[in-house]
């Protein structure tokens, strides 16, 4: 399978720019996910690769084949790109059987009829639907319809698979099962896959690498562990997983050690962030995930950690853990803990290396601070 190279990709609709000069490469056999909120440009990026949208600038190459080169006025039509695509709606013909749905792309490619049955049977077997070729879409469950759409995308052996939120129409339990099955299938086939989703958990579970998008920009491209543990920006941290954001000012900075006075309660915390350079008086954002925080009784003996006086606002049991909302000065903070039944005055503790530090060039407005209070 060839690799996909996208260079300086731009797309505008009238006066609105939806893709801003994005460059990335997807390796042979890789499961690559475009992740972001609605309107961030992820589906537009996928549609440019598929040939359903014409870029305003840049180039797209798969292997040695140039799909698009705006400067050279090259644009390969979708039917000549040999890509398999699954849409969010599945786009199955309701009046056609499963077999006839799969035959459509084969007919377009003028595959002989005697060969079509073999290809259709093989594709249905790959997705676990052998024996259902004679059924109609309305006779299938949502999960089965999704597999038919995938089989139709695979039946003509595409060089690459493009998936646009293919699991979003399934209920939560079925989506989890389909996610595991899809990952196994992709690994077995070894097919290069570009996946679009707004579901962060889905992206983390499926992907070899993730591109987090916002406002037409790619904020970070990395493996799932790096995206979650070391998000490049506060915006990435806010979108991928939950995160608490505390504004503050640097009191002291020596190498990898930073002492920051928090705005919300005036306390000073010590952070270890070797990759970040700060200076005294600089405005920063301290980001810490709920599972990196712990609440302990006010009289608990703890050392080697940041210790802040707080008050429990709410306590909920959520199965494997307890979820607390605590008041830290003027701000509410979310915490996940295995300690039950804490209430009243407690201490909030976290290790110096457990928080992320993001220097800011300008101080955020109150409205901007509110938007970054807790990512979800």
Short mmCIF file of C-alpha atoms in Angstrom, two decimals, residues 48-363:
data_model
loop_
_atom_site.label_atom_id
_atom_site.label_comp_id
_atom_site.label_asym_id
_atom_site.label_seq_id
_atom_site.Cartn_x
_atom_site.Cartn_y
_atom_site.Cartn_z
CA UNK A 48 -10.20 16.63 -0.63
CA UNK A 49 -8.33 13.32 -0.46
CA UNK A 50 -11.35 11.48 -1.88
CA UNK A 51 -11.80 13.98 -4.70
CA UNK A 52 -15.24 15.13 -3.50
CA UNK A 53 -13.83 18.64 -2.91
CA UNK A 54 -11.29 20.53 -4.99
CA UNK A 55 -8.61 22.19 -2.81
CA UNK A 56 -7.88 25.88 -3.22
CA UNK A 57 -4.16 25.26 -2.80
CA UNK A 58 -1.60 22.53 -2.22
CA UNK A 59 -1.07 18.98 -3.46
CA UNK A 60 -2.12 15.41 -2.58
CA UNK A 61 -0.06 12.41 -3.68
CA UNK A 62 -0.57 8.69 -3.06
CA UNK A 63 2.51 6.65 -3.85
CA UNK A 64 3.72 7.94 -7.21
CA UNK A 65 0.28 9.15 -8.29
CA UNK A 66 -0.56 12.84 -8.05
CA UNK A 67 -4.20 13.24 -7.09
CA UNK A 68 -4.12 17.03 -6.83
CA UNK A 69 -1.61 19.75 -7.59
CA UNK A 70 -3.32 23.11 -7.64
CA UNK A 71 -0.29 25.01 -8.99
CA UNK A 72 0.06 22.56 -11.91
CA UNK A 73 -3.73 22.36 -12.41
CA UNK A 74 -3.81 18.61 -11.83
CA UNK A 75 -7.03 17.09 -10.47
CA UNK A 76 -7.65 13.35 -10.70
CA UNK A 77 -11.41 12.59 -10.57
CA UNK A 78 -12.69 10.44 -7.65
CA UNK A 79 -13.41 7.38 -9.77
CA UNK A 80 -9.76 7.21 -10.86
CA UNK A 81 -8.29 7.33 -7.35
CA UNK A 82 -9.19 3.75 -6.32
CA UNK A 83 -10.11 4.76 -2.76
CA UNK A 84 -12.74 3.04 -0.63
CA UNK A 85 -15.02 5.39 1.33
CA UNK A 86 -17.61 4.81 4.04
CA UNK A 87 -19.95 7.69 4.82
CA UNK A 88 -21.60 8.51 8.13
CA UNK A 89 -25.05 7.63 6.70
CA UNK A 90 -23.70 4.41 5.06
CA UNK A 91 -25.47 5.50 1.80
CA UNK A 92 -26.91 2.02 1.08
CA UNK A 93 -29.52 1.66 -1.66
CA UNK A 94 -32.67 0.57 0.26
CA UNK A 95 -34.28 -1.14 -2.77
CA UNK A 96 -31.20 -3.27 -3.47
CA UNK A 97 -30.03 -6.42 -1.74
CA UNK A 98 -26.67 -6.51 0.02
CA UNK A 99 -25.16 -8.25 -2.99
CA UNK A 100 -26.48 -5.65 -5.43
CA UNK A 101 -25.20 -2.82 -3.19
CA UNK A 102 -21.74 -4.35 -3.34
CA UNK A 103 -22.04 -4.92 -7.09
CA UNK A 104 -22.52 -1.20 -7.80
CA UNK A 105 -18.82 -0.17 -7.59
CA UNK A 106 -17.87 -3.34 -9.49
CA UNK A 107 -20.27 -2.46 -12.31
CA UNK A 108 -18.79 1.03 -12.51
CA UNK A 109 -15.36 -0.57 -12.88
CA UNK A 110 -16.73 -3.01 -15.50
CA UNK A 111 -15.75 -6.10 -13.51
CA UNK A 112 -17.04 -9.23 -15.30
CA UNK A 113 -20.24 -10.60 -13.76
CA UNK A 114 -18.75 -14.06 -13.18
CA UNK A 115 -15.99 -12.50 -11.07
CA UNK A 116 -18.32 -10.23 -9.12
CA UNK A 117 -19.87 -13.02 -7.04
CA UNK A 118 -16.46 -14.17 -5.85
CA UNK A 119 -15.41 -10.63 -4.90
CA UNK A 120 -18.73 -9.96 -3.14
CA UNK A 121 -18.58 -13.22 -1.17
CA UNK A 122 -14.97 -12.49 -0.14
CA UNK A 123 -15.82 -8.94 0.99
CA UNK A 124 -18.82 -10.10 3.04
CA UNK A 125 -16.72 -12.83 4.61
CA UNK A 126 -14.10 -10.24 5.64
CA UNK A 127 -16.71 -8.22 7.54
CA UNK A 128 -18.46 -11.23 9.08
CA UNK A 129 -21.63 -11.12 6.95
CA UNK A 130 -21.24 -14.29 4.89
CA UNK A 131 -24.68 -15.65 3.98
CA UNK A 132 -26.50 -12.30 4.12
CA UNK A 133 -26.02 -11.31 0.47
CA UNK A 134 -29.73 -11.69 -0.31
CA UNK A 135 -31.03 -9.43 2.47
CA UNK A 136 -32.16 -5.83 2.10
CA UNK A 137 -30.77 -2.99 4.28
CA UNK A 138 -34.01 -2.68 6.30
CA UNK A 139 -33.62 -6.33 7.30
CA UNK A 140 -30.25 -5.62 8.92
CA UNK A 141 -29.28 -4.06 12.25
CA UNK A 142 -27.41 -0.77 12.36
CA UNK A 143 -24.16 -2.58 13.00
CA UNK A 144 -24.75 -4.92 10.06
CA UNK A 145 -25.55 -1.99 7.77
CA UNK A 146 -22.28 -0.38 8.80
CA UNK A 147 -20.44 -3.58 7.87
CA UNK A 148 -22.18 -3.72 4.49
CA UNK A 149 -21.00 -0.17 3.79
CA UNK A 150 -17.47 -1.21 4.73
CA UNK A 151 -17.67 -4.35 2.57
CA UNK A 152 -18.78 -2.21 -0.39
CA UNK A 153 -15.74 0.02 0.15
CA UNK A 154 -13.43 -3.03 0.24
CA UNK A 155 -14.94 -5.14 -2.55
CA UNK A 156 -12.77 -3.68 -5.33
CA UNK A 157 -9.49 -3.80 -3.31
CA UNK A 158 -8.88 -0.05 -2.87
CA UNK A 159 -5.40 1.28 -2.17
CA UNK A 160 -6.70 3.23 0.83
CA UNK A 161 -9.77 3.33 3.07
CA UNK A 162 -11.49 6.61 4.01
CA UNK A 163 -14.00 6.51 6.90
CA UNK A 164 -16.15 9.54 7.78
CA UNK A 165 -17.61 9.01 11.29
CA UNK A 166 -18.78 5.48 10.39
CA UNK A 167 -19.73 4.51 13.96
CA UNK A 168 -21.63 7.64 14.98
CA UNK A 169 -25.07 6.17 14.19
CA UNK A 170 -24.58 3.19 16.51
CA UNK A 171 -25.59 3.10 20.16
CA UNK A 172 -22.83 3.27 22.77
CA UNK A 173 -22.47 -0.48 23.43
CA UNK A 174 -22.58 -1.44 19.76
CA UNK A 175 -20.14 1.36 18.91
CA UNK A 176 -17.63 -0.06 21.39
CA UNK A 177 -17.94 -3.54 19.85
CA UNK A 178 -17.71 -2.17 16.31
CA UNK A 179 -14.61 -0.18 17.24
CA UNK A 180 -12.75 -3.29 18.40
CA UNK A 181 -13.85 -5.24 15.34
CA UNK A 182 -12.84 -2.44 12.94
CA UNK A 183 -9.37 -2.20 14.47
CA UNK A 184 -8.84 -5.96 14.13
CA UNK A 185 -10.00 -5.90 10.51
CA UNK A 186 -7.75 -2.98 9.59
CA UNK A 187 -4.74 -4.71 11.12
CA UNK A 188 -5.55 -7.99 9.35
CA UNK A 189 -5.92 -6.29 5.96
CA UNK A 190 -2.98 -3.92 6.52
CA UNK A 191 -4.80 -1.24 4.57
CA UNK A 192 -3.89 2.44 5.01
CA UNK A 193 -6.88 4.08 6.70
CA UNK A 194 -7.90 7.71 7.17
CA UNK A 195 -10.58 8.06 9.83
CA UNK A 196 -12.67 11.10 10.74
CA UNK A 197 -14.30 11.45 14.17
CA UNK A 198 -15.18 13.93 16.88
CA UNK A 199 -15.10 11.13 19.49
CA UNK A 200 -11.82 11.39 21.41
CA UNK A 201 -12.13 7.94 23.01
CA UNK A 202 -12.69 6.40 19.60
CA UNK A 203 -9.63 8.17 18.22
CA UNK A 204 -7.40 7.08 21.11
CA UNK A 205 -8.54 3.46 20.87
CA UNK A 206 -8.23 3.02 17.09
CA UNK A 207 -5.37 5.17 15.88
CA UNK A 208 -1.68 4.71 15.20
CA UNK A 209 -1.48 8.51 14.98
CA UNK A 210 -3.96 11.34 15.48
CA UNK A 211 -4.16 14.81 13.97
CA UNK A 212 -6.09 17.13 16.30
CA UNK A 213 -7.79 19.88 14.29
CA UNK A 214 -9.38 23.20 15.19
CA UNK A 215 -10.52 26.04 12.96
CA UNK A 216 -8.94 24.49 9.88
CA UNK A 217 -5.51 24.10 11.53
CA UNK A 218 -3.74 20.92 12.62
CA UNK A 219 -2.74 21.65 16.21
CA UNK A 220 -0.79 18.44 16.84
CA UNK A 221 0.00 15.19 15.04
CA UNK A 222 1.25 12.37 17.27
CA UNK A 223 0.53 8.89 18.62
CA UNK A 224 -2.43 8.56 21.04
CA UNK A 225 -0.23 8.35 24.17
CA UNK A 226 1.57 11.60 23.32
CA UNK A 227 -1.65 13.38 22.38
CA UNK A 228 -3.17 12.54 25.77
CA UNK A 229 -0.15 12.73 28.05
CA UNK A 230 1.72 15.61 26.35
CA UNK A 231 -0.75 17.73 24.40
CA UNK A 232 1.07 20.47 22.49
CA UNK A 233 -1.42 23.21 23.39
CA UNK A 234 -4.05 23.89 26.01
CA UNK A 235 -6.66 23.57 23.27
CA UNK A 236 -5.54 20.01 22.52
CA UNK A 237 -5.57 19.17 26.24
CA UNK A 238 -9.10 20.58 26.53
CA UNK A 239 -10.46 18.58 23.61
CA UNK A 240 -8.77 15.23 24.25
CA UNK A 241 -9.97 14.03 27.63
CA UNK A 242 -11.05 16.17 30.57
CA UNK A 243 -8.67 18.71 32.00
CA UNK A 244 -8.64 21.44 34.66
CA UNK A 245 -7.08 24.75 33.64
CA UNK A 246 -5.68 27.13 36.27
CA UNK A 247 -4.38 30.58 35.35
CA UNK A 248 -1.28 31.85 37.14
CA UNK A 249 1.94 33.87 37.08
CA UNK A 250 5.50 32.54 37.27
CA UNK A 251 7.21 33.43 40.56
CA UNK A 252 10.45 31.62 39.85
CA UNK A 253 11.91 29.56 37.00
CA UNK A 254 15.14 27.55 37.23
CA UNK A 255 15.72 25.03 34.45
CA UNK A 256 12.93 22.47 34.51
CA UNK A 257 11.48 23.74 37.81
CA UNK A 258 8.78 26.41 37.78
CA UNK A 259 6.99 28.01 40.74
CA UNK A 260 3.61 29.46 39.78
CA UNK A 261 1.21 31.57 41.87
CA UNK A 262 -2.35 30.58 41.01
CA UNK A 263 -4.92 33.31 40.32
CA UNK A 264 -7.83 31.37 41.81
CA UNK A 265 -6.51 31.07 45.39
CA UNK A 266 -3.15 32.88 45.51
CA UNK A 267 -1.24 29.70 46.45
CA UNK A 268 2.12 28.81 44.89
CA UNK A 269 2.62 25.42 43.21
CA UNK A 270 5.83 23.83 41.97
CA UNK A 271 5.86 22.23 38.52
CA UNK A 272 8.44 20.15 36.69
CA UNK A 273 8.36 20.88 32.96
CA UNK A 274 11.78 20.44 31.31
CA UNK A 275 10.51 21.18 27.80
CA UNK A 276 8.99 24.56 28.77
CA UNK A 277 10.87 27.85 29.16
CA UNK A 278 9.32 30.52 31.39
CA UNK A 279 10.46 33.72 33.10
CA UNK A 280 9.47 35.54 36.26
CA UNK A 281 6.20 37.45 35.84
CA UNK A 282 5.10 35.45 32.81
CA UNK A 283 1.43 34.52 32.56
CA UNK A 284 0.86 30.76 32.25
CA UNK A 285 -1.87 28.15 32.23
CA UNK A 286 -1.47 25.11 34.47
CA UNK A 287 -3.34 22.10 33.07
CA UNK A 288 -3.92 18.98 35.14
CA UNK A 289 -6.20 16.06 34.39
CA UNK A 290 -8.74 14.88 37.02
CA UNK A 291 -7.03 11.48 37.41
CA UNK A 292 -3.71 13.20 38.20
CA UNK A 293 -5.26 14.94 41.21
CA UNK A 294 -6.07 13.41 44.56
CA UNK A 295 -8.22 14.57 47.44
CA UNK A 296 -7.07 13.67 50.96
CA UNK A 297 -8.36 14.47 54.40
CA UNK A 298 -7.26 17.86 55.74
CA UNK A 299 -5.13 16.20 58.43
CA UNK A 300 -3.50 13.66 56.08
CA UNK A 301 0.29 13.48 56.12
CA UNK A 302 1.59 13.97 52.54
CA UNK A 303 4.98 15.14 51.29
CA UNK A 304 6.72 15.80 47.99
CA UNK A 305 3.56 17.04 46.34
CA UNK A 306 1.66 20.27 45.82
CA UNK A 307 -0.91 20.63 48.59
CA UNK A 308 -3.84 23.03 48.25
CA UNK A 309 -6.68 23.67 50.68
CA UNK A 310 -10.08 22.98 49.09
CA UNK A 311 -13.69 22.17 49.89
CA UNK A 312 -15.72 19.29 48.44
CA UNK A 313 -18.75 20.57 46.52
CA UNK A 314 -20.14 17.29 45.13
CA UNK A 315 -19.27 13.60 45.33
CA UNK A 316 -20.43 10.89 42.92
CA UNK A 317 -19.76 7.18 42.65
CA UNK A 318 -19.16 6.32 38.97
CA UNK A 319 -18.36 2.60 39.11
CA UNK A 320 -14.61 2.08 39.39
CA UNK A 321 -13.92 5.42 41.06
CA UNK A 322 -15.38 8.49 42.77
CA UNK A 323 -15.77 11.81 41.01
CA UNK A 324 -15.43 14.95 43.13
CA UNK A 325 -15.98 18.60 42.36
CA UNK A 326 -13.93 20.72 44.76
CA UNK A 327 -13.68 24.46 45.24
CA UNK A 328 -10.18 25.85 44.82
CA UNK A 329 -10.46 29.51 45.73
CA UNK A 330 -12.73 31.03 43.09
CA UNK A 331 -12.67 28.00 40.80
CA UNK A 332 -14.28 24.56 40.70
CA UNK A 333 -11.94 21.66 39.92
CA UNK A 334 -12.78 18.09 38.88
CA UNK A 335 -11.01 15.16 40.55
CA UNK A 336 -11.16 11.38 40.05
CA UNK A 337 -10.26 9.30 43.10
CA UNK A 338 -10.58 5.86 44.65
CA UNK A 339 -11.17 7.41 48.08
CA UNK A 340 -14.84 7.22 49.12
CA UNK A 341 -16.93 9.54 51.22
CA UNK A 342 -14.77 12.68 51.43
CA UNK A 343 -16.61 15.87 52.32
CA UNK A 344 -16.06 19.33 53.79
CA UNK A 345 -12.52 20.75 53.96
CA UNK A 346 -9.91 18.56 52.24
CA UNK A 347 -6.56 18.95 50.57
CA UNK A 348 -6.02 18.72 46.84
CA UNK A 349 -2.62 17.20 46.03
CA UNK A 350 -0.66 16.51 42.84
CA UNK A 351 2.94 15.76 41.94
CA UNK A 352 5.09 18.50 40.34
CA UNK A 353 5.42 16.43 37.15
CA UNK A 354 1.70 15.64 36.89
CA UNK A 355 0.65 19.03 35.50
CA UNK A 356 1.25 20.59 32.10
CA UNK A 357 2.45 24.16 31.71
CA UNK A 358 1.48 26.47 28.84
CA UNK A 359 3.06 29.94 28.69
CA UNK A 360 0.78 32.67 27.34
CA UNK A 361 1.81 35.77 25.44
CA UNK A 362 -1.25 37.66 26.67
CA UNK A 363 -3.56 37.12 29.61
#
